[in-house]
Short mmCIF file of C-alpha atoms and ligand atoms in Angstrom, two decimals:
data_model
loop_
_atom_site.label_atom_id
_atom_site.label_comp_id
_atom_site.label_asym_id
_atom_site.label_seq_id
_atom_site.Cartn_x
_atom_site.Cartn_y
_atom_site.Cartn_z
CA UNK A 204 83.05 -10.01 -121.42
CA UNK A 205 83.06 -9.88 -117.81
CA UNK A 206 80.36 -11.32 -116.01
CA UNK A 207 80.74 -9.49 -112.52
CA UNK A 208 79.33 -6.30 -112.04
CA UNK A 209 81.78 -3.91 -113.40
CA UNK A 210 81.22 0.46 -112.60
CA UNK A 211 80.63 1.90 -115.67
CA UNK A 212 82.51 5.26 -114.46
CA UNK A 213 86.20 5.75 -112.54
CA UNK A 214 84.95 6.64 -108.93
CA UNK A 215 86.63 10.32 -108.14
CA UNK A 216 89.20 11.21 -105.08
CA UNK A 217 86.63 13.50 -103.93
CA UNK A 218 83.59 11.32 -103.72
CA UNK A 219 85.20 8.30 -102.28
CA UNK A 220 86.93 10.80 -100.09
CA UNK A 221 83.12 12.00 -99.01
CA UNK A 222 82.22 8.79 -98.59
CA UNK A 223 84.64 7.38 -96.25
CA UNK A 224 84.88 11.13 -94.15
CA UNK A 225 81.00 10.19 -93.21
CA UNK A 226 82.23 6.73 -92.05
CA UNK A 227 85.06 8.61 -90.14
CA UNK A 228 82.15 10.87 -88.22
CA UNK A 229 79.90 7.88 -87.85
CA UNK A 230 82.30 5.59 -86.19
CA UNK A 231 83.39 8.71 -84.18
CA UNK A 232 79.76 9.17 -82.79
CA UNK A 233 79.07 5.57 -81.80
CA UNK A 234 81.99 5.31 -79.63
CA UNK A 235 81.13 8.37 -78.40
CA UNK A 236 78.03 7.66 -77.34
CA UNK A 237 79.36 4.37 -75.86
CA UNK A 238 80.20 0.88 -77.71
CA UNK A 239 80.22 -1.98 -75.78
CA UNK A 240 83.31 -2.08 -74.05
CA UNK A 241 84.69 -5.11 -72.57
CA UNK A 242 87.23 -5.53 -69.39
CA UNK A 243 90.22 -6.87 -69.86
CA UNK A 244 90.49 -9.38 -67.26
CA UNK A 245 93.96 -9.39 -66.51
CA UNK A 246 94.41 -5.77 -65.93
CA UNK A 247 90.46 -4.65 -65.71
CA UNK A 248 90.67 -1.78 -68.01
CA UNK A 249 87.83 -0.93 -70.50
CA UNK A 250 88.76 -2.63 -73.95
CA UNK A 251 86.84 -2.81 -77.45
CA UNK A 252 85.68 -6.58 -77.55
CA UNK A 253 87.70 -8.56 -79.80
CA UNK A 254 90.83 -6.47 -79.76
CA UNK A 255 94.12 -6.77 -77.85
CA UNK A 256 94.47 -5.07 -74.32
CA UNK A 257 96.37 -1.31 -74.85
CA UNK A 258 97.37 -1.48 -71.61
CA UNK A 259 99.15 -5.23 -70.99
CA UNK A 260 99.26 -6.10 -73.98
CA UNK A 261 97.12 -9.53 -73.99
CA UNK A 262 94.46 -11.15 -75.76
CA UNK A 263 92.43 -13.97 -74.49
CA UNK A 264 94.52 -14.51 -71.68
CA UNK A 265 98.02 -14.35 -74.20
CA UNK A 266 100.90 -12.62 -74.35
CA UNK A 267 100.52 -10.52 -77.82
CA UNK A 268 102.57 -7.81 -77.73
CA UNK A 269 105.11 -7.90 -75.15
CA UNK A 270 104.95 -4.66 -73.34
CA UNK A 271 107.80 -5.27 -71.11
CA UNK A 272 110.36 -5.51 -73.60
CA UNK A 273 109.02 -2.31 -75.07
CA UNK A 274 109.48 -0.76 -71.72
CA UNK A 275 113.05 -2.22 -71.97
CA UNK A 276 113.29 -0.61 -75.23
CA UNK A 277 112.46 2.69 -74.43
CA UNK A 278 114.96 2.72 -71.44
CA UNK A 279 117.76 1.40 -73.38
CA UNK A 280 117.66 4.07 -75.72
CA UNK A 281 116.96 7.09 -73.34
CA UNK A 282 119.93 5.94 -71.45
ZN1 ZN B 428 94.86 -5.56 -69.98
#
């Protein structure tokens, strides 16, 4: 027998679906009516805290994701 609690009943599409669609709106709300946003120091742009920079691309002063050669990217295949 299993000793964790196990649901007694298959949870449906549509109430899970409820469920996480009032998340969705809740979420939506709070940034709305304004998280905490950090600045990104390198580029001073407002961030969500613990999250890597949108803009240049770094994260605690490191190179994540290298914008530039996305830049490069995109040129190289529009031309
Ligand atoms: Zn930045």
């Amino acid at each position: 027998m299993a000793k964790h609690p196990v649901p007694k009943k298959k949870t449906s599409k549509a109430r899970s679906k409820r469920r996480y669609g009032s998340f969705k709106t809740k979420t939506l709300t709070k940034l709305s009516e304004g998280t905490k946003l950090s600045i990104c120091p390198n580029c001073k742009t407002k961030i969500l805290s613990h999250t890597v920079c949108p803009k240049c691309g770094k994260y605690r002063g490191r190179q994540v994701i290298n914008k530039q050669k996305e830049i490069d990217k995109i040129t190289k295949i529009k031309a």
